[in-house]
mmCIF file of C-alpha atoms in Angstrom:
data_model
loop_
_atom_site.group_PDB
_atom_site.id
_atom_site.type_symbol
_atom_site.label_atom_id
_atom_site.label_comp_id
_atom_site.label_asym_id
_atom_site.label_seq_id
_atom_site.Cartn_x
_atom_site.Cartn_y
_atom_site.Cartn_z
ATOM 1 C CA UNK A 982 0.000 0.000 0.000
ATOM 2 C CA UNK A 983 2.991 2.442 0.701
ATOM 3 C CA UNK A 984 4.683 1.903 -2.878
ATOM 4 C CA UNK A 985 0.725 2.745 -4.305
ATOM 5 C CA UNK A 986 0.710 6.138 -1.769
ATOM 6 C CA UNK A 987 4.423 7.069 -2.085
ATOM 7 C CA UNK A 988 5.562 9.181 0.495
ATOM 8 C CA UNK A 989 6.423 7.223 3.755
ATOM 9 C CA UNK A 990 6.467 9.703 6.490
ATOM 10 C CA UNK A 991 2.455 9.333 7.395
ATOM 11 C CA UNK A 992 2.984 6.112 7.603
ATOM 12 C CA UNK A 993 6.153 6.203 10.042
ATOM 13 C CA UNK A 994 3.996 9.790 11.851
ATOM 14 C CA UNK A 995 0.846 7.361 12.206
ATOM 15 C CA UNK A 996 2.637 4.290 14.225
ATOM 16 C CA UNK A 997 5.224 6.229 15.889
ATOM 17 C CA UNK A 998 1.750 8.370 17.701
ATOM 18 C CA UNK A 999 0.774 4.802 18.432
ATOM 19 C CA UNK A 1000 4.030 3.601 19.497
ATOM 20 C CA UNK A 1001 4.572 6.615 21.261
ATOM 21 C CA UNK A 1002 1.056 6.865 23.186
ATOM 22 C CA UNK A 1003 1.506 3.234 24.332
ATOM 23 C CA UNK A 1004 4.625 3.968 25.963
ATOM 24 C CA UNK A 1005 4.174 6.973 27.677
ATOM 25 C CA UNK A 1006 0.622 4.923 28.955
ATOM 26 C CA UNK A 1007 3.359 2.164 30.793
ATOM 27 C CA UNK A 1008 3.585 4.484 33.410
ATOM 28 C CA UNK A 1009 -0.082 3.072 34.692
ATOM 29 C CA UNK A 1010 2.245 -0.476 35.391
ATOM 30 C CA UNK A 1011 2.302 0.009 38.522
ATOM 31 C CA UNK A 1012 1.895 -3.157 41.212
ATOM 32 C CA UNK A 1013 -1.226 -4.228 40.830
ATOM 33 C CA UNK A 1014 -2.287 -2.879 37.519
ATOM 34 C CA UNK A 1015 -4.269 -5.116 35.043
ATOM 35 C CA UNK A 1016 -1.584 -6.978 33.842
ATOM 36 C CA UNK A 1017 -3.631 -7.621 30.461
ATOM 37 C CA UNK A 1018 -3.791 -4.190 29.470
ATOM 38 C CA UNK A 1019 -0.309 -3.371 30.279
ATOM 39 C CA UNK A 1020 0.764 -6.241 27.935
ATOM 40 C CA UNK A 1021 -1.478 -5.556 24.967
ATOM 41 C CA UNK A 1022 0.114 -1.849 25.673
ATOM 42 C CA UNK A 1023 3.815 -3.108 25.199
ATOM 43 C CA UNK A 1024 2.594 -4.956 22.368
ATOM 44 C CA UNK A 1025 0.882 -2.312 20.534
ATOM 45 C CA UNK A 1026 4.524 -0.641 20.832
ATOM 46 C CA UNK A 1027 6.589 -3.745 19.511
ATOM 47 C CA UNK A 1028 3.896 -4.196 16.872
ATOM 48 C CA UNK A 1029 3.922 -0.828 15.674
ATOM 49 C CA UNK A 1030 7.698 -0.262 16.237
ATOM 50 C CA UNK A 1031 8.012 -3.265 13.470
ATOM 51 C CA UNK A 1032 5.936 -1.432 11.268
ATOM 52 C CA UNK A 1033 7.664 1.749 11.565
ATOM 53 C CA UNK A 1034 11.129 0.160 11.281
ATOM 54 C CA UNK A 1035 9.665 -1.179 7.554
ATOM 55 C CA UNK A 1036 8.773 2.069 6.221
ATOM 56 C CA UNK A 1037 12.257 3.555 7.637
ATOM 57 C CA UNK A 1038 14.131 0.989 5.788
ATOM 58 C CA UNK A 1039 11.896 1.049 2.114
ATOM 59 C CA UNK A 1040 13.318 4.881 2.368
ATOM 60 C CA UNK A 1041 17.037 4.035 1.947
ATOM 61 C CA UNK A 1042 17.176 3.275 -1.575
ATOM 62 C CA UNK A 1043 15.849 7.039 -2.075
ATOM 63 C CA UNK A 1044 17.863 8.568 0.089
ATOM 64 C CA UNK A 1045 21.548 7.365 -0.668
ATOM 65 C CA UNK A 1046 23.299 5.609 -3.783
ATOM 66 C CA UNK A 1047 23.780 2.073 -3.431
ATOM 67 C CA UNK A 1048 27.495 2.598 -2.972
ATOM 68 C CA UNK A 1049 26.827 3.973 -0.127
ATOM 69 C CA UNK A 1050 23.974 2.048 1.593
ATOM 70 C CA UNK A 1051 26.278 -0.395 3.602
ATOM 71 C CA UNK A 1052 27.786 2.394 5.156
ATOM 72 C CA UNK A 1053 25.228 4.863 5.825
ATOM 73 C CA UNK A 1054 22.822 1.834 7.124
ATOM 74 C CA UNK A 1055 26.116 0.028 9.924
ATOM 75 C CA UNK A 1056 26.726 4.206 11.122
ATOM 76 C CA UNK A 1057 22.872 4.362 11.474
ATOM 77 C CA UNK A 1058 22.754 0.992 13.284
ATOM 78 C CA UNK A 1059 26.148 2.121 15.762
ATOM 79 C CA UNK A 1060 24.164 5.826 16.441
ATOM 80 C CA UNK A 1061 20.833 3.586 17.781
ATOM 81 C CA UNK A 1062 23.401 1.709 20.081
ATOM 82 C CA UNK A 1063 24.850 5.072 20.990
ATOM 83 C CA UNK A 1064 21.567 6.579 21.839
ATOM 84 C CA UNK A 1065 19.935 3.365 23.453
ATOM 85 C CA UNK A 1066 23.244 2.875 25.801
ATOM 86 C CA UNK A 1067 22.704 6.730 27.228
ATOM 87 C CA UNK A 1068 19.339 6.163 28.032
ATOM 88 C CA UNK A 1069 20.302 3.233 29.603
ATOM 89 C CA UNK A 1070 22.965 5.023 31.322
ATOM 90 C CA UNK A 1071 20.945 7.762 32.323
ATOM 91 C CA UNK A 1072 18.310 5.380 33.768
ATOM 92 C CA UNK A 1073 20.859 3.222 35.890
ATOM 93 C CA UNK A 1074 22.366 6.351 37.177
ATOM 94 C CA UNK A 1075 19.700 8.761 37.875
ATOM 95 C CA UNK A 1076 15.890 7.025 37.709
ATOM 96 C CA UNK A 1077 16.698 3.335 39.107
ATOM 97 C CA UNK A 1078 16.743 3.453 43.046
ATOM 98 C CA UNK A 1079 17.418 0.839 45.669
ATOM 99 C CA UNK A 1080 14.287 -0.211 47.431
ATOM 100 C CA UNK A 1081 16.055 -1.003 50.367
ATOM 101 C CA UNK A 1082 18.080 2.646 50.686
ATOM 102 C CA UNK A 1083 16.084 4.468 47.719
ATOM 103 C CA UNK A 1084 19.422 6.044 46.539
ATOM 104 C CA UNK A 1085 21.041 5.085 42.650
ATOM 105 C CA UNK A 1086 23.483 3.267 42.096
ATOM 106 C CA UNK A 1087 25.664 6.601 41.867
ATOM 107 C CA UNK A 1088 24.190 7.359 45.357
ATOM 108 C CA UNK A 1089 21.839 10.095 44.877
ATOM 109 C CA UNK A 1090 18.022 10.252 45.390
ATOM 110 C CA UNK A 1091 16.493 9.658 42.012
ATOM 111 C CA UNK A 1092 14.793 12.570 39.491
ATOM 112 C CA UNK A 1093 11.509 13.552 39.327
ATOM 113 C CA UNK A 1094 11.265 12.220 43.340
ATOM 114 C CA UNK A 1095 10.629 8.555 41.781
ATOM 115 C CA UNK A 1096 9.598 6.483 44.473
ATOM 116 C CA UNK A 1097 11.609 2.559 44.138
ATOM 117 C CA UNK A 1098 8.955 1.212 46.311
ATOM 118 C CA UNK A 1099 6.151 2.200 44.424
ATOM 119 C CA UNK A 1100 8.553 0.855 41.006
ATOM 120 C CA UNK A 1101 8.044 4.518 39.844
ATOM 121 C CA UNK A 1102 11.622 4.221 38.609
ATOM 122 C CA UNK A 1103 11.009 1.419 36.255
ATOM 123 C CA UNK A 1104 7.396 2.989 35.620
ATOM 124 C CA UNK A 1105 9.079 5.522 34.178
ATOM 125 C CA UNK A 1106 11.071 4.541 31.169
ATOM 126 C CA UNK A 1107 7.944 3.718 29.309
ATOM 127 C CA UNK A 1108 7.163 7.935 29.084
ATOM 128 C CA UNK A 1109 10.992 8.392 28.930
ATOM 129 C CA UNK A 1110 11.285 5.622 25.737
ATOM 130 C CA UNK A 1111 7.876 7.946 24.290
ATOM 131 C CA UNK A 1112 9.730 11.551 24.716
ATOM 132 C CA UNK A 1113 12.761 10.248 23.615
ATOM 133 C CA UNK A 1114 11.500 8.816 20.292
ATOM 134 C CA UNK A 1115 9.828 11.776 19.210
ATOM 135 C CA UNK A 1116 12.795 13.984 20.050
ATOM 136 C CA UNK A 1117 15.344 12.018 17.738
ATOM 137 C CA UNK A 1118 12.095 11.145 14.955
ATOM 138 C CA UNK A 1119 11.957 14.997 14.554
ATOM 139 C CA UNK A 1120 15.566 15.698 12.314
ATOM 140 C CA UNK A 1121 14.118 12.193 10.215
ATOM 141 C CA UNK A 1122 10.994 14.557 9.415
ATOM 142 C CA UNK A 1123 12.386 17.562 8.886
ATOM 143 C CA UNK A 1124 15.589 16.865 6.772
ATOM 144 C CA UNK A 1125 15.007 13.902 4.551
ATOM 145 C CA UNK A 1126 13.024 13.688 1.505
ATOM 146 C CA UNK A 1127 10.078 11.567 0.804
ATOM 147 C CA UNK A 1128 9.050 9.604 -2.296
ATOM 148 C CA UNK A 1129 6.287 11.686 -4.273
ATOM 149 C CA UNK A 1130 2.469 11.980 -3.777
ATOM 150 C CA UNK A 1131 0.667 8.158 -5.540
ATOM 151 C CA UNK A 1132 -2.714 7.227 -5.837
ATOM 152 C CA UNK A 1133 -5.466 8.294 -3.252
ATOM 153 C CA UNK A 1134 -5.353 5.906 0.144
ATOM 154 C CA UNK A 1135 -8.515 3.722 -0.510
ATOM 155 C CA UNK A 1136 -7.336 2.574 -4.478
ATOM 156 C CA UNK A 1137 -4.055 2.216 -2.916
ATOM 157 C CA UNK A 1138 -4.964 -0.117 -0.222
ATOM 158 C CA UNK A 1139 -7.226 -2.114 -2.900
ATOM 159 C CA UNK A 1140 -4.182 -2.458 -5.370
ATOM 160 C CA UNK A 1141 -1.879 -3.249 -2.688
ATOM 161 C CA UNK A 1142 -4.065 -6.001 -1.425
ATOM 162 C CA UNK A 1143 -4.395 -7.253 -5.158
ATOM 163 C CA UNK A 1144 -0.331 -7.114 -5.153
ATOM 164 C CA UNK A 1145 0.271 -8.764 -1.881
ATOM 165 C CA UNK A 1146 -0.479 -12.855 -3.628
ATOM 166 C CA UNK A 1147 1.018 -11.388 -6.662
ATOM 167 C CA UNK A 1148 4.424 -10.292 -4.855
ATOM 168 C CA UNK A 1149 4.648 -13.181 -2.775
ATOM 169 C CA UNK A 1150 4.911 -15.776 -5.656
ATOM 170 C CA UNK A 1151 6.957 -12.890 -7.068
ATOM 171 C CA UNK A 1152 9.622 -13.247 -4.656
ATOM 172 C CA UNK A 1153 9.473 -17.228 -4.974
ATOM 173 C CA UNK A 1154 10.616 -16.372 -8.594
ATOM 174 C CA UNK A 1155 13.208 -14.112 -8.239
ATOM 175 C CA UNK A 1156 15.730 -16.779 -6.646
ATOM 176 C CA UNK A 1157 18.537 -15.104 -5.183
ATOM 177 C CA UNK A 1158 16.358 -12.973 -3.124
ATOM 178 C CA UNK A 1159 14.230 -15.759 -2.135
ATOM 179 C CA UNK A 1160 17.234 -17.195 -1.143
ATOM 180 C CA UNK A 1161 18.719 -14.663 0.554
ATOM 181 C CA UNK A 1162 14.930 -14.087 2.824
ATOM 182 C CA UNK A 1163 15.587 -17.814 3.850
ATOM 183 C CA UNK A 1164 19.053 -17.550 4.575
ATOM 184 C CA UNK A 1165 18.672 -14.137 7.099
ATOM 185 C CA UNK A 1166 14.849 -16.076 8.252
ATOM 186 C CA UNK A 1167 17.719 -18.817 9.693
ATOM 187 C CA UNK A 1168 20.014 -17.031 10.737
ATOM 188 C CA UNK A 1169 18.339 -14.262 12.307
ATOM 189 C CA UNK A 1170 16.606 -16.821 14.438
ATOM 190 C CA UNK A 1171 20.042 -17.915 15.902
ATOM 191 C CA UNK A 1172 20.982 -14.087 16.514
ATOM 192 C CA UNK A 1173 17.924 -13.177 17.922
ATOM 193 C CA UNK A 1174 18.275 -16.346 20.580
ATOM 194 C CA UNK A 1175 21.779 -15.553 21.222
ATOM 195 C CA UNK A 1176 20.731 -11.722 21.942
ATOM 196 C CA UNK A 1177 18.059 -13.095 24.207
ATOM 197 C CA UNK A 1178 19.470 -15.439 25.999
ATOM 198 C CA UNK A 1179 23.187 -14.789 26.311
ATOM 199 C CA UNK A 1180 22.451 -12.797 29.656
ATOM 200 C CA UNK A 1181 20.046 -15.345 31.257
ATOM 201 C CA UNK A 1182 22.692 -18.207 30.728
ATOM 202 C CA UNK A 1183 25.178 -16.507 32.438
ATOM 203 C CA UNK A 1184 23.590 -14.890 35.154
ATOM 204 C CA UNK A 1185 22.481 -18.264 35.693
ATOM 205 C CA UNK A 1186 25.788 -19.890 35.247
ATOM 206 C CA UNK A 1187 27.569 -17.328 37.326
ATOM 207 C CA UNK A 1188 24.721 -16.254 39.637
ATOM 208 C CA UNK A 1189 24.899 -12.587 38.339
ATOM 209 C CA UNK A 1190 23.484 -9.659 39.715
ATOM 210 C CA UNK A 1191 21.164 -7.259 38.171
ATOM 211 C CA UNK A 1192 24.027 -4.902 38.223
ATOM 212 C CA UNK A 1193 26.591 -7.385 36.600
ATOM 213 C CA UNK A 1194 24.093 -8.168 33.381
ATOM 214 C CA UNK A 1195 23.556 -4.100 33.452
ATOM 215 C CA UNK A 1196 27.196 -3.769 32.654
ATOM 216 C CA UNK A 1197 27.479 -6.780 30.431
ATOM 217 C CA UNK A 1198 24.453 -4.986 28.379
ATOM 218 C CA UNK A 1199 26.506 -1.400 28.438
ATOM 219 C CA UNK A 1200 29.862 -3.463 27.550
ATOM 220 C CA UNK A 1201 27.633 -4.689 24.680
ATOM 221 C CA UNK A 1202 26.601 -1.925 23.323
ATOM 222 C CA UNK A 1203 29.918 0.023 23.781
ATOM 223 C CA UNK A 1204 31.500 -2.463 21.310
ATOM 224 C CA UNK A 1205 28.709 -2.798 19.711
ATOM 225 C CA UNK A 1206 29.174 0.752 18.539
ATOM 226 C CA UNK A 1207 32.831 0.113 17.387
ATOM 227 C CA UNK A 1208 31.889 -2.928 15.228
ATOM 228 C CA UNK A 1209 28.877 -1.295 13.451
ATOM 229 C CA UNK A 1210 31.489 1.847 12.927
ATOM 230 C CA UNK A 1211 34.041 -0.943 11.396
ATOM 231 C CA UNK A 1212 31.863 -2.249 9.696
ATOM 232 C CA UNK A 1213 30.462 1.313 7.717
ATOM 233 C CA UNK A 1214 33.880 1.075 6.275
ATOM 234 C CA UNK A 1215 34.316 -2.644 5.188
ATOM 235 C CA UNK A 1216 30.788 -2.314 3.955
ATOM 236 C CA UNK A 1217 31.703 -0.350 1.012
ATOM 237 C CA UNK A 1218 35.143 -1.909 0.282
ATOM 238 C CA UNK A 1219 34.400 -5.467 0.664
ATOM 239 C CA UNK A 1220 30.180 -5.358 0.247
ATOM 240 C CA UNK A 1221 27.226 -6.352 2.382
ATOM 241 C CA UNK A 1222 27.689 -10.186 1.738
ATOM 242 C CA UNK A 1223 31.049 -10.275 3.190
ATOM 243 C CA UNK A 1224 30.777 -8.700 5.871
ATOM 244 C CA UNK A 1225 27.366 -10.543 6.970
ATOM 245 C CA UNK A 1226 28.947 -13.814 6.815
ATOM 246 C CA UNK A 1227 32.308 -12.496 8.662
ATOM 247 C CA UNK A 1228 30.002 -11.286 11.325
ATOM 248 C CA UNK A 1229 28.057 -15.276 11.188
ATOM 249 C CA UNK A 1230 31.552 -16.722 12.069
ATOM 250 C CA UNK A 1231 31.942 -14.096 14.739
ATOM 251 C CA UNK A 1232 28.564 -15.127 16.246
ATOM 252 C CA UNK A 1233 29.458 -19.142 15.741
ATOM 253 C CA UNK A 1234 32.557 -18.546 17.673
ATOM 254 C CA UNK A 1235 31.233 -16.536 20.370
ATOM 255 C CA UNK A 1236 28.564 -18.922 21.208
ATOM 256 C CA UNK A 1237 30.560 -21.929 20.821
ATOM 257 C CA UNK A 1238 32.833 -20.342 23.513
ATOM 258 C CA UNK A 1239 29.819 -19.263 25.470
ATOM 259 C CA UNK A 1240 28.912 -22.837 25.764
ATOM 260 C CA UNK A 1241 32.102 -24.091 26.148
ATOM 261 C CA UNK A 1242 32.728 -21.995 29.682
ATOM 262 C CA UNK A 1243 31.808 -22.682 33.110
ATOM 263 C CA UNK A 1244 32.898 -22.068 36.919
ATOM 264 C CA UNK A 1245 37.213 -22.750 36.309
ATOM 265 C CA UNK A 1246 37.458 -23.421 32.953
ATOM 266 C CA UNK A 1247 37.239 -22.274 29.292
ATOM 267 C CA UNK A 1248 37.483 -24.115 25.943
ATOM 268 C CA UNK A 1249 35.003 -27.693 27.267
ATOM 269 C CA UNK A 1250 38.036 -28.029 30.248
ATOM 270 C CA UNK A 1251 41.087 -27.693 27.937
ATOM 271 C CA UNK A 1252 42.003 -24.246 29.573
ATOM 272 C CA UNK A 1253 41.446 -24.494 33.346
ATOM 273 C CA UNK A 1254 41.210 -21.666 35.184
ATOM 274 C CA UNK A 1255 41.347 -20.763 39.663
ATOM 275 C CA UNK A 1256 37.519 -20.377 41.130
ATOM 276 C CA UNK A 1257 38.862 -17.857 43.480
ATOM 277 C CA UNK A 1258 36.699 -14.247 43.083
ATOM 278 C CA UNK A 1259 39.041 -11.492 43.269
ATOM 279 C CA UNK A 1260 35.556 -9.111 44.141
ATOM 280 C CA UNK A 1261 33.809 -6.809 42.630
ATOM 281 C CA UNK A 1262 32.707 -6.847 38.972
ATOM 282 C CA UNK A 1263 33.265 -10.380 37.195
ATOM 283 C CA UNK A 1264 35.803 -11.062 39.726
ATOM 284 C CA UNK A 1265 36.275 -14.637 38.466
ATOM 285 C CA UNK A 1266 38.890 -15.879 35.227
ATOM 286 C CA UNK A 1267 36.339 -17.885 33.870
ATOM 287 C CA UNK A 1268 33.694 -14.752 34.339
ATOM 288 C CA UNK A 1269 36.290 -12.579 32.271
ATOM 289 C CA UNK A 1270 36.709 -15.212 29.722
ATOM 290 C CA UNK A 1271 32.581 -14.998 29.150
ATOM 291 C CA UNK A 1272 33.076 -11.306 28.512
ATOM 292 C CA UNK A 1273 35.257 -12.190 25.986
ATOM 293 C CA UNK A 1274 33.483 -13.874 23.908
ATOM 294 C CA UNK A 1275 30.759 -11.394 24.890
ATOM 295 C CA UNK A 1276 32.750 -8.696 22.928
ATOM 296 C CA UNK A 1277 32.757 -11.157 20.143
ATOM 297 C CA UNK A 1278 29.075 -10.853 20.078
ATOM 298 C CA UNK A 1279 29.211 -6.891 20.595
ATOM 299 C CA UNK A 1280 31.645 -6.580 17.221
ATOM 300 C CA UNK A 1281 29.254 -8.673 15.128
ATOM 301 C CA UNK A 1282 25.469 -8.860 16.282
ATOM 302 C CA UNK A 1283 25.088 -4.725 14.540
ATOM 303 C CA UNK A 1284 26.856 -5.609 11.610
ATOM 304 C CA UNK A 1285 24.998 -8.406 10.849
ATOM 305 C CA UNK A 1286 21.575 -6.553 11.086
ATOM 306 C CA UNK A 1287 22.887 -3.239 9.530
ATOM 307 C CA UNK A 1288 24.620 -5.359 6.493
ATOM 308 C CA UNK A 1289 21.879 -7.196 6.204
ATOM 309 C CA UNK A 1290 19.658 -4.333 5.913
ATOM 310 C CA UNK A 1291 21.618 -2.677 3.311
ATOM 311 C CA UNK A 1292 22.203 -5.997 1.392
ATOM 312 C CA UNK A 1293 18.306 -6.254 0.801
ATOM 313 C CA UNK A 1294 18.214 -2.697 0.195
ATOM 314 C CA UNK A 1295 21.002 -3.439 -3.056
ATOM 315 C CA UNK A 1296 18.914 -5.958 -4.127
ATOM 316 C CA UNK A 1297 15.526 -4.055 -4.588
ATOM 317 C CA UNK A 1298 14.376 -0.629 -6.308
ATOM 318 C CA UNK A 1299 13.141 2.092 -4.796
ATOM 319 C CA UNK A 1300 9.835 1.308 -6.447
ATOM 320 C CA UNK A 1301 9.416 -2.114 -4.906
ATOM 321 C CA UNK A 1302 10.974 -1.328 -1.905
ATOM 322 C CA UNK A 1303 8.489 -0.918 0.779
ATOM 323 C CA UNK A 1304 6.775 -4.256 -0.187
ATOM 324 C CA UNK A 1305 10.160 -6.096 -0.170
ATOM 325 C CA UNK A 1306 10.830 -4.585 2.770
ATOM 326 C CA UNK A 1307 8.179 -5.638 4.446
ATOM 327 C CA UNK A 1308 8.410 -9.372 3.208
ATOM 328 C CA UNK A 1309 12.306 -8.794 4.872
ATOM 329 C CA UNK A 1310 10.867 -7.824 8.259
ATOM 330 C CA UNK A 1311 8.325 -10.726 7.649
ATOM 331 C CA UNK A 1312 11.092 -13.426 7.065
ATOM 332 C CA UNK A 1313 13.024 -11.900 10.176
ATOM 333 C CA UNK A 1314 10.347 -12.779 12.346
ATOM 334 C CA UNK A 1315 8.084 -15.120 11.057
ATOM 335 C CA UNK A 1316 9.920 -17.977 12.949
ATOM 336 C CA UNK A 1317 11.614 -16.200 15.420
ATOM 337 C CA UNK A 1318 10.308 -18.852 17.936
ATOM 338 C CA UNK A 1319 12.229 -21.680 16.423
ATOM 339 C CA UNK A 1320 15.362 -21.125 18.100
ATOM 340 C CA UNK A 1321 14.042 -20.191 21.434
ATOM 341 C CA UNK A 1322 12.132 -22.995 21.286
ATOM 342 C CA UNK A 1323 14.528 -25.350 19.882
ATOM 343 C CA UNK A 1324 17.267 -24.501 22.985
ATOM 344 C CA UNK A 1325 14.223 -25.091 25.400
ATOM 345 C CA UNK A 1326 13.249 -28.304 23.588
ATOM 346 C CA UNK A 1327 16.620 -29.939 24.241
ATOM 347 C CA UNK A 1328 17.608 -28.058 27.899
ATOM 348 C CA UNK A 1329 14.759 -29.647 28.771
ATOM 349 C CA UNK A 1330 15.047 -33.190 26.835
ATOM 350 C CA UNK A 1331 18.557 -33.285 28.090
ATOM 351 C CA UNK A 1332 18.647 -31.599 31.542
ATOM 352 C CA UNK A 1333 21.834 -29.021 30.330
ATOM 353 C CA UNK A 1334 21.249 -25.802 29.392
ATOM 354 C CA UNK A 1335 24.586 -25.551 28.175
ATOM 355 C CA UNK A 1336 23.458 -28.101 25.034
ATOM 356 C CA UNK A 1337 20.577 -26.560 24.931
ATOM 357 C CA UNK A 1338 22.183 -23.380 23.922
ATOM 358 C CA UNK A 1339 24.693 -24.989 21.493
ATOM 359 C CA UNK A 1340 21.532 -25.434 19.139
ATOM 360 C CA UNK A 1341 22.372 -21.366 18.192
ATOM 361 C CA UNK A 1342 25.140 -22.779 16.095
ATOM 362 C CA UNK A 1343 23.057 -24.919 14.125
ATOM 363 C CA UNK A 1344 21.250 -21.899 13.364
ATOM 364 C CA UNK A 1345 23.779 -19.822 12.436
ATOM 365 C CA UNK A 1346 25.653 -22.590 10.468
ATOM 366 C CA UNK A 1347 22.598 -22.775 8.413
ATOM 367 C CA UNK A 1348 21.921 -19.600 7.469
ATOM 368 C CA UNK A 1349 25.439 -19.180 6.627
ATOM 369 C CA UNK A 1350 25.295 -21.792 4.293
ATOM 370 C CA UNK A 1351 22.574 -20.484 2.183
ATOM 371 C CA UNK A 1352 24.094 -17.347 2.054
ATOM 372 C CA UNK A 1353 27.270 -17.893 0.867
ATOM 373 C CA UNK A 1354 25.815 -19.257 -2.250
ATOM 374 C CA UNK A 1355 23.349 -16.286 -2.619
ATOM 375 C CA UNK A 1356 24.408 -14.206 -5.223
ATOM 376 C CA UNK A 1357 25.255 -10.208 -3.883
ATOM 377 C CA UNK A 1358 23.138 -8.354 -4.810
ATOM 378 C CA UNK A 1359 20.678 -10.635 -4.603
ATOM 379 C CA UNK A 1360 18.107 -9.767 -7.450
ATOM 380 C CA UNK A 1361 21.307 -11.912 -9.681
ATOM 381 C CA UNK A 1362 19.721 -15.308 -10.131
ATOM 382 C CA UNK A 1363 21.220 -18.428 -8.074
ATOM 383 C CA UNK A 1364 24.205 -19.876 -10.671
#
């Protein structure tokens, strides 16, 4: 329906008021609260923060030559870590209070005279996520050009209704960008897992505290920044596919080392290591050895996305973009419970949730696979 209309601002102005009034409507969480509605609100968000990140993307092809795509979309991608990791920041510091002594973690009483006991300080972020969208949505409204004016809004959502079977068998037709949807549909499961459940398997492993995954998040996104920068030059010198599958490996390495660590040792026991805790902050070797192959994941899990991103955008025109963009966001989450599910399946079958998280690789192995014999860009066909 957006290719029919042209111009995507309304539709990013339309979700981001919805996106935007759910948010700031989180603040109503409080203990207590109908914990139906406060769901359906947070998924009105996620739902229309999808749709909003669909019509963002269709605009790239308009906005900068394909030569420079890769680049513009991994510094993009390292600015939304950069922004995401001050708020974060600015939340530990100065909104999240002890219950116990109602100070931060810098020791001060938080802003706004947020009560901790009444979880106004985690109430909070919802309105502070809502202001802080619209503030840095403004500059992508003001300064950036829109396609021109289509057909009227009704005839447009008729013919893209009528296009929607057409596109879909389409796409089956067009093989290397079929192929390429199935590869990132695979492999984007096994990121998205890895993202999710990194945290959770080693605050379990190494009974972390809320502080100690707070800092493993910030360490993430601190590198996470450098790789995406990286990467917005290797993007244009070596291309999108490249640099996609260098980031896979990254990801298959990370993970296999993730697994492969526990209390004293590294590597499945080949590198043993003292279970003394020298205090404070990952005080253990084998602690420091997971934040290594944490910053493995930090380097690689923005280029992947922001590559990936720019390798679709490569492979469409700016014509067809917003429906092939939205079949992309489709195929990225489509079956993003196959992962999860599979590393549940078999923690549970097999009683370690070590194994069960060494299913990620299979995942990532998979969709690395497929890719590397998907032709870049990917409307070539498959040879």
């Amino acid at each position: 329906i957006a290719d029919q209309t042209g111009p995507r601002k309304p539709w990013i102005a339309f979700f981001a008021a919805i996106k935007i009034t759910s948010l700031t409507l989180l603040w109503f969480a409080a203990p207590g609260s109908n914990l139906f509605l406060i769901v359906a609100l947070f998924s009105i968000a996620s739902v229309a923060a999808e749709f909003s990140t669909v019509f963002n993307d269709s605009m790239m092809p308009r906005l900068v030559p394909k030569s420079e795509i890769g680049r513009i979309s991994n510094m993009a991608w390292g600015l939304g870590y950069l922004g995401g990791m001050i708020a974060l920041i600015f939340v530990v510091t100065c909104l999240a209070g002890s219950p116990e002594t109602g100070k931060t973690i810098i020791g001060i009483d938080p802003l706004f005279g947020l009560d901790p006991k009444l979880g106004e300080d985690a109430r909070a972020t919802g309105p502070l996520s809502a202001g802080w969208y619209f503030l840095f949505i403004l500059p992508m409204f003001f300064f950036t050009r829109d396609a021109i004016r289509g057909i009227a809004i009704g005839p447009a959502v008729r013919e893209g209704l009528s296009e929607l079977k057409s596109t879909l068998a389409e796409v089956r037709q067009r093989s290397g960008i079929f192929r390429f949807l199935i590869a990132r549909m695979i492999y984007q499961d096994g990121v998205n897992a890895l993202l999710a459940l990194g945290g959770t398997f080693a605050a379990a492993m190494f009974h972390w505290s809320i502080t100690e995954i707070g800092m493993f998040g910030i360490i993430l996104n601190v590198v996470a920044i450098v790789g995406c920068l990286v990467a917005a030059r290797l993007d244009t010198a070596l291309g999108s596919k490249t640099i996609v599958l260098i980031s896979l490996v990254l990801l298959s390495i990370a993970t296999i080392g993730i697994v492969s660590t526990g209390p004293g040792y590294t590597l499945f026991g080949a590198w043993m290591m003292p279970e003394t805790d020298s205090g404070g902050l990952f005080g253990t070797p084998a602690e420091k050895a997971y934040i290594f192959y944490g910053l493995l994941i930090g380097l690689a899990f923005g280029p992947v996305q922001a590559s990936s991103r720019s390798y679709m955008a490569r492979s469409v025109t700016a014509a067809e973009s917003g429906r092939y963009f939205g079949i992309y966001a489709l195929a990225g989450r489509a079956t993003s419970f196959a992962a999860p599910f599979m590393v549940a399946t078999i923690t549970l079958a097999s009683g370690s949730s070590r194994l069960g998280m060494a299913a990620i690789v299979l995942f990532l192995g998979a969709g690395m696979a497929i890719l590397i014999r998907t032709p870049y860009p990917a409307d070539q066909p498959v040879q």
